[in-house]
Short mmCIF file of C-alpha atoms and ligand atoms in Angstrom, two decimals:
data_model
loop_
_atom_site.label_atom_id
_atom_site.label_comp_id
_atom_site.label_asym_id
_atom_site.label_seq_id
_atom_site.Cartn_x
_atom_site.Cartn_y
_atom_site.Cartn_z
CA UNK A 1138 0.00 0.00 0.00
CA UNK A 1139 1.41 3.26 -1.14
CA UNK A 1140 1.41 5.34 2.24
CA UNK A 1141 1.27 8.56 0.43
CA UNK A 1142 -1.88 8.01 -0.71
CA UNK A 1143 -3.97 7.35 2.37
CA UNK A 1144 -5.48 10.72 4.10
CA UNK A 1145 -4.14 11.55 7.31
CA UNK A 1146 -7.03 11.90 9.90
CA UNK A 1147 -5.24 14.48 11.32
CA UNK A 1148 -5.78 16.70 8.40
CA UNK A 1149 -9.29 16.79 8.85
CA UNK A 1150 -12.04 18.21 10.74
CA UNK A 1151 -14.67 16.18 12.78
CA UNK A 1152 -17.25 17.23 9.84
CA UNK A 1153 -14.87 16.54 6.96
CA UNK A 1154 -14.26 12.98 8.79
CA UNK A 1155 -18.33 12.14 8.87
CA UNK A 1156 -18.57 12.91 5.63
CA UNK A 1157 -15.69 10.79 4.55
CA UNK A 1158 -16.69 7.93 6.54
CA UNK A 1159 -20.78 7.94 5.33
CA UNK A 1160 -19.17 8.18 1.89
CA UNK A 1161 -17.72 4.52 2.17
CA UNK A 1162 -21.17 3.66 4.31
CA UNK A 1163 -20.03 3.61 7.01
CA UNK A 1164 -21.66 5.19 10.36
CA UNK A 1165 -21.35 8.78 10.92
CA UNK A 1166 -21.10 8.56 14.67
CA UNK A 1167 -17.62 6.16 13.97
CA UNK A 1168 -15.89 10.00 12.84
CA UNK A 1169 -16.09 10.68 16.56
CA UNK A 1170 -14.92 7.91 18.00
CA UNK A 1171 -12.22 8.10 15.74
CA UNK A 1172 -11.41 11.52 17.14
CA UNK A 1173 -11.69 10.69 20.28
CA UNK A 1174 -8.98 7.92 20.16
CA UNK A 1175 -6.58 10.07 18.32
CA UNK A 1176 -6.80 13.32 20.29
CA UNK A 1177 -8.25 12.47 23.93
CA UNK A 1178 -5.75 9.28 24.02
CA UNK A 1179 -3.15 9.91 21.27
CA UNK A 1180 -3.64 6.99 20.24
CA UNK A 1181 -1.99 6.77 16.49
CA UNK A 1182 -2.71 3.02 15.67
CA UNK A 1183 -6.25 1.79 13.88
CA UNK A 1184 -5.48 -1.77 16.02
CA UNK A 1185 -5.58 0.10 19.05
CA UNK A 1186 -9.35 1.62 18.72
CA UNK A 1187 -10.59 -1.29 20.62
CA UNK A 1188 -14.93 0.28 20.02
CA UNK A 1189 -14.19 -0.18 16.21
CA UNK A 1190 -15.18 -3.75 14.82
CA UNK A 1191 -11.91 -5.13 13.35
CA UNK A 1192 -13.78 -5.28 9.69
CA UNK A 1193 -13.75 -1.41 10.29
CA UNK A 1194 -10.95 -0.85 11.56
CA UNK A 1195 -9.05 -3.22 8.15
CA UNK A 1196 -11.07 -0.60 5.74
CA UNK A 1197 -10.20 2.56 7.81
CA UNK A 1198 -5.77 1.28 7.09
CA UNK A 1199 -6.64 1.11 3.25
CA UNK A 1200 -8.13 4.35 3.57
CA UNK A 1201 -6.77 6.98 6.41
CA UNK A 1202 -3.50 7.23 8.53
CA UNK A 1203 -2.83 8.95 11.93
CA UNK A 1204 0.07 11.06 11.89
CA UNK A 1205 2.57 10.90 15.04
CA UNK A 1206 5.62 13.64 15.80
CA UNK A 1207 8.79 13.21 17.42
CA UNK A 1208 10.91 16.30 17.88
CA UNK A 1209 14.15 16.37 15.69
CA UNK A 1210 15.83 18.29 18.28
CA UNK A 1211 14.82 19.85 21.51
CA UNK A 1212 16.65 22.89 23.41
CA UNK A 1213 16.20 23.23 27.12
CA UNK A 1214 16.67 26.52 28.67
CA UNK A 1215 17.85 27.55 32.52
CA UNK A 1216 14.06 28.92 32.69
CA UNK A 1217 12.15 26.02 31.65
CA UNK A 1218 11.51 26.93 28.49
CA UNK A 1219 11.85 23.90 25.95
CA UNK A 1220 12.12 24.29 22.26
CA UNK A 1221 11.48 21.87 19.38
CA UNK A 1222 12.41 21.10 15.89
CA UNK A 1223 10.55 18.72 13.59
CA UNK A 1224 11.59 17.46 10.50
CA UNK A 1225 7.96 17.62 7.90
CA UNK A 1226 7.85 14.82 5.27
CA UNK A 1227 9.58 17.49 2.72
CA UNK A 1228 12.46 17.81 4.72
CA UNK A 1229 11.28 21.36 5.66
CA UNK A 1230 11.28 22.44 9.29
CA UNK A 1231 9.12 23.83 11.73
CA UNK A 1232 9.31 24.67 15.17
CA UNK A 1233 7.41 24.89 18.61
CA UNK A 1234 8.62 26.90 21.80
CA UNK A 1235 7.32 25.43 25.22
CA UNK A 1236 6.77 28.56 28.06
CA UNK A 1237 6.78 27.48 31.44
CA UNK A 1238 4.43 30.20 33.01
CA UNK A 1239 3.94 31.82 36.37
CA UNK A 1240 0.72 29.56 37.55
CA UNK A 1241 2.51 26.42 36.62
CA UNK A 1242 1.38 25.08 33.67
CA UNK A 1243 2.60 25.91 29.92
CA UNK A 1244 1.98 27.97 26.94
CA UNK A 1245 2.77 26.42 23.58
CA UNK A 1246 3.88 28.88 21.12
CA UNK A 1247 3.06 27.06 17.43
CA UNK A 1248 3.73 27.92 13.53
CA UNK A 1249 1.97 28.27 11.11
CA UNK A 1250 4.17 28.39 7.86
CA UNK A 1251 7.33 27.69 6.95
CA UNK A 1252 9.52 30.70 7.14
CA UNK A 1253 7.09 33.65 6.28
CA UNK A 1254 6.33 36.48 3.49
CA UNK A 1255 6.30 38.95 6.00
CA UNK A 1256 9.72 40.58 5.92
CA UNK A 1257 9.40 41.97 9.79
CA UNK A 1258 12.72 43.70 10.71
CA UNK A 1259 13.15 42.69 13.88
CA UNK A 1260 12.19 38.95 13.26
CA UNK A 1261 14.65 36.07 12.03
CA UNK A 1262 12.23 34.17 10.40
CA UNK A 1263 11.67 36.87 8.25
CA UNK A 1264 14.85 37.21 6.62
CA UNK A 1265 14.28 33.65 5.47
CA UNK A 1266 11.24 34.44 3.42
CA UNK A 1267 8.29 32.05 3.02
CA UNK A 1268 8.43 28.73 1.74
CA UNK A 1269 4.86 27.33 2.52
CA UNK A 1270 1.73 26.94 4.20
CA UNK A 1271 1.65 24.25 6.86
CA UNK A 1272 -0.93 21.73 6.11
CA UNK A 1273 -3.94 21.55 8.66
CA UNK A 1274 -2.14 18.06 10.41
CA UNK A 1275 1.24 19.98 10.76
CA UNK A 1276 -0.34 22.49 12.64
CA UNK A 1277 -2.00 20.21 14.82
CA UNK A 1278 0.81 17.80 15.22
CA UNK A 1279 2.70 20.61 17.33
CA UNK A 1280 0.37 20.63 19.81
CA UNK A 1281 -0.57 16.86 19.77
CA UNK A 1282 3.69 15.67 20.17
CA UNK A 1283 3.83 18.98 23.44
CA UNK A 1284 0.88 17.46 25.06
CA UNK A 1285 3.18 14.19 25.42
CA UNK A 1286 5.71 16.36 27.48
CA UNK A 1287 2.58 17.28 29.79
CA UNK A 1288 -0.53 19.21 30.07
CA UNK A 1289 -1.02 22.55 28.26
CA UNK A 1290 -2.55 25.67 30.08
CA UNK A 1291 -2.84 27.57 26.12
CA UNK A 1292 -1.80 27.76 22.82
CA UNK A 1293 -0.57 30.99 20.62
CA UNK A 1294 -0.15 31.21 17.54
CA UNK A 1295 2.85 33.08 17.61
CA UNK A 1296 5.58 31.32 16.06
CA UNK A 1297 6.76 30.95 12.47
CA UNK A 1298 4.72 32.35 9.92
CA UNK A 1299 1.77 34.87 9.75
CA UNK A 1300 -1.21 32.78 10.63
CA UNK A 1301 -3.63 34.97 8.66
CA UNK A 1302 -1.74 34.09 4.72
CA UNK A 1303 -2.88 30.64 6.10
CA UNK A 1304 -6.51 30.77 7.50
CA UNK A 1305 -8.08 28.06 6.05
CA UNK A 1306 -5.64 25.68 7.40
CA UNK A 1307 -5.26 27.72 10.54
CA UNK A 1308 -9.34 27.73 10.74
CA UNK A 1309 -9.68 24.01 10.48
CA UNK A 1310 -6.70 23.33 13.18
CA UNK A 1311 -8.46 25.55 15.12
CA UNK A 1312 -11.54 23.93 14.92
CA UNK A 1313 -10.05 20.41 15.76
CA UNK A 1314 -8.26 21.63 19.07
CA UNK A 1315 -11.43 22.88 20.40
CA UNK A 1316 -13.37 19.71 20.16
CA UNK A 1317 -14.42 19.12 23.45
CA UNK A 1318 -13.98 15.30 23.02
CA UNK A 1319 -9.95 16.40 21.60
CA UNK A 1320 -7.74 18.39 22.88
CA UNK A 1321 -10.73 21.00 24.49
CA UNK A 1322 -9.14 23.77 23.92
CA UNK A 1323 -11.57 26.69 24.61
CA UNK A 1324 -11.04 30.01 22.10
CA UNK A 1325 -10.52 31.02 25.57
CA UNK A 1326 -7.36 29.77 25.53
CA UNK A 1327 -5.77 30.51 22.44
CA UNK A 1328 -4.36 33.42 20.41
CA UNK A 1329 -3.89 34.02 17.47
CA UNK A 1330 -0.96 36.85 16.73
CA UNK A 1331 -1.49 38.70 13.45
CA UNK A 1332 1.03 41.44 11.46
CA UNK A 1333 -2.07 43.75 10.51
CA UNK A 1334 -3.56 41.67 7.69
CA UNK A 1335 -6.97 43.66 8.29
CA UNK A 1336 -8.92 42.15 5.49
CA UNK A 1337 -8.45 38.54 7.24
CA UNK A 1338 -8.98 39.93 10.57
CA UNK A 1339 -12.27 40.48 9.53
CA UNK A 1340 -12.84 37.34 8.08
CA UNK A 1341 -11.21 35.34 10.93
CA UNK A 1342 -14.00 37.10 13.42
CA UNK A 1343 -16.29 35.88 10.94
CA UNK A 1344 -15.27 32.49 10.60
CA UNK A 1345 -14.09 31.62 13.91
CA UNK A 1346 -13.58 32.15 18.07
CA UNK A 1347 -9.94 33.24 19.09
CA UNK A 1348 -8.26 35.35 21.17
CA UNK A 1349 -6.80 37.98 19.04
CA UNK A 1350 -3.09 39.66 18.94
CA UNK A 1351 -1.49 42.45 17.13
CA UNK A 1352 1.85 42.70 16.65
CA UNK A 1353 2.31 46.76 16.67
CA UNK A 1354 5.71 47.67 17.58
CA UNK A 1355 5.59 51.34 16.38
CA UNK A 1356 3.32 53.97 16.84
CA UNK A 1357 4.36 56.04 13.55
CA UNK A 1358 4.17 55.09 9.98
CA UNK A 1359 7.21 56.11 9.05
CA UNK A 1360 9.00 53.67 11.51
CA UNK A 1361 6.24 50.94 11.09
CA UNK A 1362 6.56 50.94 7.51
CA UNK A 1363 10.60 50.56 8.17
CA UNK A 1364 10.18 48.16 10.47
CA UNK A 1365 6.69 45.85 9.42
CA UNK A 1366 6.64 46.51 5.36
CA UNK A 1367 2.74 45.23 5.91
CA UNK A 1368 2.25 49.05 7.26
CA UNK A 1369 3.10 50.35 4.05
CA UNK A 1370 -0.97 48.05 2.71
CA UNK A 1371 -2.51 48.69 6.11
CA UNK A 1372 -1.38 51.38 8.12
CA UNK A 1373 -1.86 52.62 11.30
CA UNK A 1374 -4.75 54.22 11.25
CA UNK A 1375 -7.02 51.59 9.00
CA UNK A 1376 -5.53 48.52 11.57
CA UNK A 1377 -6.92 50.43 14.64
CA UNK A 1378 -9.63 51.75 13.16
CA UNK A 1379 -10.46 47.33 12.34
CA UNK A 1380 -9.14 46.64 15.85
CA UNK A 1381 -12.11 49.31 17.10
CA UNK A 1382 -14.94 47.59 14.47
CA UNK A 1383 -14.25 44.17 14.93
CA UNK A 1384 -16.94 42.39 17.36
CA UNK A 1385 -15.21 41.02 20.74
CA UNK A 1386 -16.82 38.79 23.39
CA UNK A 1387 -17.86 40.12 26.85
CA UNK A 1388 -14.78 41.25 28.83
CA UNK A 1389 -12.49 40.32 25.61
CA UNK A 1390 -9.26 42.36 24.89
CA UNK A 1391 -7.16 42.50 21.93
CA UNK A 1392 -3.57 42.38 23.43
CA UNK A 1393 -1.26 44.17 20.90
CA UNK A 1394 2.70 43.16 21.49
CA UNK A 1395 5.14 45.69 21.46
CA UNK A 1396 8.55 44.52 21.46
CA UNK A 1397 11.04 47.30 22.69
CA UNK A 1398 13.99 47.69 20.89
CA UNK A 1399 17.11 50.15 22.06
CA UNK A 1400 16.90 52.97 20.41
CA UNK A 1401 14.52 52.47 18.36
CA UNK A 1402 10.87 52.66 19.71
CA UNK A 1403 11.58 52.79 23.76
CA UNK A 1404 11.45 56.07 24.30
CA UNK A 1405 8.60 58.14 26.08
CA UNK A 1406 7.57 59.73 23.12
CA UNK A 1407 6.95 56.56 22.08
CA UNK A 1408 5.13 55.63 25.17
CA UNK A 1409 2.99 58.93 24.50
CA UNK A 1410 1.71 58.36 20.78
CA UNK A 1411 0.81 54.83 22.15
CA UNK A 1412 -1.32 55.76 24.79
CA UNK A 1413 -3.25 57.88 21.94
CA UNK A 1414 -3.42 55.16 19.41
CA UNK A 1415 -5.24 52.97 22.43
CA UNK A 1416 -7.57 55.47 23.22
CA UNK A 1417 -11.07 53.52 23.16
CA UNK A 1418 -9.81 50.17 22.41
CA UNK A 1419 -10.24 47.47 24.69
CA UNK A 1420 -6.86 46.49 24.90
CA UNK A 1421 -3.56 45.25 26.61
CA UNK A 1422 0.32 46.06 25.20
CA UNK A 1423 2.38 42.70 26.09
CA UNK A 1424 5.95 44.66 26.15
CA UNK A 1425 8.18 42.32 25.26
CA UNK A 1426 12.03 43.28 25.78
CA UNK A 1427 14.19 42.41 22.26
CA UNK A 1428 16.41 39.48 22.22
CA UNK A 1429 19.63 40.51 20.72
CA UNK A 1430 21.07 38.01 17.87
CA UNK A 1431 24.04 38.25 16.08
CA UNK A 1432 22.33 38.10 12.81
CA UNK A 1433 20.70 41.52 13.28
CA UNK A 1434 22.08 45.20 14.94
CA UNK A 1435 19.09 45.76 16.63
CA UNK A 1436 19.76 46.05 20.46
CA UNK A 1437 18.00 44.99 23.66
CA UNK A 1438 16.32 47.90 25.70
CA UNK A 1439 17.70 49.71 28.67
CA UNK A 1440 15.77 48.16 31.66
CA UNK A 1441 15.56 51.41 32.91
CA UNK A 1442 13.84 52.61 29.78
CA UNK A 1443 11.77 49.86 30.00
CA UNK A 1444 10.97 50.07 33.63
CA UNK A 1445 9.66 54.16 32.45
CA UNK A 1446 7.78 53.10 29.32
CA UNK A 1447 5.72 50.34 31.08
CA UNK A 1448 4.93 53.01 34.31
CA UNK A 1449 4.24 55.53 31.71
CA UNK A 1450 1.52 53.20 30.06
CA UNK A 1451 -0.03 52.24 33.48
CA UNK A 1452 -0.70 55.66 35.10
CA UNK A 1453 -2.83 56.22 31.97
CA UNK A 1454 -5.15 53.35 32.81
CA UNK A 1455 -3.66 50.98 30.32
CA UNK A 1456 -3.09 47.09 30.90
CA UNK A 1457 0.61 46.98 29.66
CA UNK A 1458 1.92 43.59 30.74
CA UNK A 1459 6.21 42.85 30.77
CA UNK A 1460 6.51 39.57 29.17
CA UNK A 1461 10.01 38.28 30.65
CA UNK A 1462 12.15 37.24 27.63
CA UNK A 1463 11.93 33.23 28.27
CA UNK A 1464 14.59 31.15 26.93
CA UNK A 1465 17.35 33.68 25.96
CA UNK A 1466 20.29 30.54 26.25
CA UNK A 1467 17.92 28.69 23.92
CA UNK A 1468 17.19 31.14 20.82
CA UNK A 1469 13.38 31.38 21.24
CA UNK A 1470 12.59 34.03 19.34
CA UNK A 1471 10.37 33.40 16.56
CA UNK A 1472 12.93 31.62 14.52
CA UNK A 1473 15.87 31.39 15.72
CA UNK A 1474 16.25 27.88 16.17
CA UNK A 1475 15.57 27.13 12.81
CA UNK A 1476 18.36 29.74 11.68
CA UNK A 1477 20.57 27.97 13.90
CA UNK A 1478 20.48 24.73 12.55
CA UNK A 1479 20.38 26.79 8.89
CA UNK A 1480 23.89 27.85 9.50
CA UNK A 1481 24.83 24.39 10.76
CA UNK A 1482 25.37 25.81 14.59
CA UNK A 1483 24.26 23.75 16.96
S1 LIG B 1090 7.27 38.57 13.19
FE1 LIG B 1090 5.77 37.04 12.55
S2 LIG B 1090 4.77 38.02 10.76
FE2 LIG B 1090 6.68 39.12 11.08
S3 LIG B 1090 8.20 38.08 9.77
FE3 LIG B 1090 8.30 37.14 11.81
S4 LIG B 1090 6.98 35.37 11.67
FE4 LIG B 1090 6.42 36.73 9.98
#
């Protein structure tokens, strides 16, 4: 049997799976059962869905396949944080960053492409440019292999790749981690981080629940545009103006991540034209401190300037949360890891 040809169950949706399965005549309510065993057990063997006759379970290994992830490699940092490589049946790579957080349980930080188109300055991944989509199962499979290392308190979308250039994909996956009889993952507890594609904001309110994230970084054009070239489509003033329009659940806030970089945006004028692009949003700024690399001549804040930009934002009434840089031995910003191994260095 050519194993390239069978359809991975992971790539599909509980819907897609009924349909599939009543197709070949087979009972509707088997999709879930199905979906149980392979998300609420992990189970990744046909033999081992014991509530399956074994006639079914013979016609569901000439038809389907259950995908299973091992990391290729796996970084530990001093803080907890753990970061994984996988190898993807094209010999791409993606990767997954692990955040040990301050109630005790974990964040899984997840991609979404390989590489991406968006060309952010301050980013790694986007010097690499994008090479493709990750399929619906790839997405998945991140947080299927983490959940083996333990329970997971939430999921962001966050890593490699701008989730939005891939929202069908990202829609489905999203769909499969809420199942209740899955993973049950509540849109509660996940976020999805966006550039500023406004057009697919929309559409992702539309089509789906999610926490929502902007990355902002900037609160002029000119240096937006320098430093996110997705300003120069959709700038300032038409993202907020979406950020304002777009419907949000009772006591819902779109957090917009601001990472600090020396010299650059840290400064209290800075801090100033922020507090006026917030006005009326319901919002919170994650300020997240810039990882210095060697691969770029951007520099990390001052803490001190840091310390004054966050005050600044919070005696004008606005949540603005310090994200502690997690695994700075380990390379975990968004793409590091993979650059590493790029250039053959660890
Ligand atoms: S920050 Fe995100 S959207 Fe920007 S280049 Fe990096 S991965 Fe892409």
């Amino acid at each position: 049997m050519n194993e390239n040809l069978l359809i991975d169950i992971k790539n599909l949706t509980l819907a897609e799976l009924t349909v599939l399965l009543s197709d070949l005549g087979k009972e509707k309510f088997r999709a879930l059962q199905i979906i149980k065993w392979v998300y609420a057990r992990g189970v990744t063997s046909f033999d081992e869905m014991t509530d399956l006759s074994k006639v079914l379970r013979e016609d569901l290994k000439q038809r389907f396949m259950v995908s299973d992830w091992t990391p290729e490699l796996v970084e530990t940092s001093s803080d907890g944080t753990r970061k994984y490589l996988y190898r993807l049946s094209d010999h791409e790579s993606v990767e997954t960053v692990r955040i040990p957080m301050e109630s005790g349980k974990d964040t899984l930080c997840i991609s979404t492409q390989v590489g991406c188109a968006m060309q952010c300055q301050f980013c790694m991944t986007g010097t690499f440019g994008l090479t493709r989509n990750l399929t619906v199962a790839e997405i998945v499979n991140q947080v299927c292999a983490s959940l083996k290392d333990g329970p997971l308190q939430s999921i962001v979308l966050m890593g490699m790749g701008e989730p939005l250039h891939n929202l069908d994909n990202v829609i489905k996956a999203l769909d499969i981690l809420y199942l209740d009889q899955g993973c049950g993952f509540g849109p509660r507890r996940v976020t999805l981080s966006t550039s500023g594609l406004v057009p697919q904001m929309f559409e992702l309110a539309r089509r789906v629940k999610v926490g929502l994230a902007v990355s902002l970084n900037a609160t002029t054009d000119a240096l937006r545009d320098q430093l996110m070239p997705v300003n120069k489509k959709y700038p300032l003033a038409e993202l907020l103006k979406a950020c304002r329009e777009i419907p949000l659940e009772p006591r819902q806030r779109i957090t917009f991540e601001y990472i600090l970089i020396g010299g650059v945006n840290d400064t209290l004028t800075d801090a100033k034209r922020l507090v006026k692009l917030m006005h009326g949003l319901r919002a919170k700024v994650n300020l997240i401190t810039y990882n210095e690399h060697p691969a770029s001549a951007f520099k990390s804040p001052n803490p001190k300037a840091v310390e004054e930009f966050q005050r600044y934002l919070l005696d004008r009434d606005i949540i603005a949360i310090k994200r502690a840089s997690k695994g700075q031995d380990i390379s975990a910003a968004c793409g590091q890891l993979k650059g590493k191994l790029e250039r053959h260095d660890v």
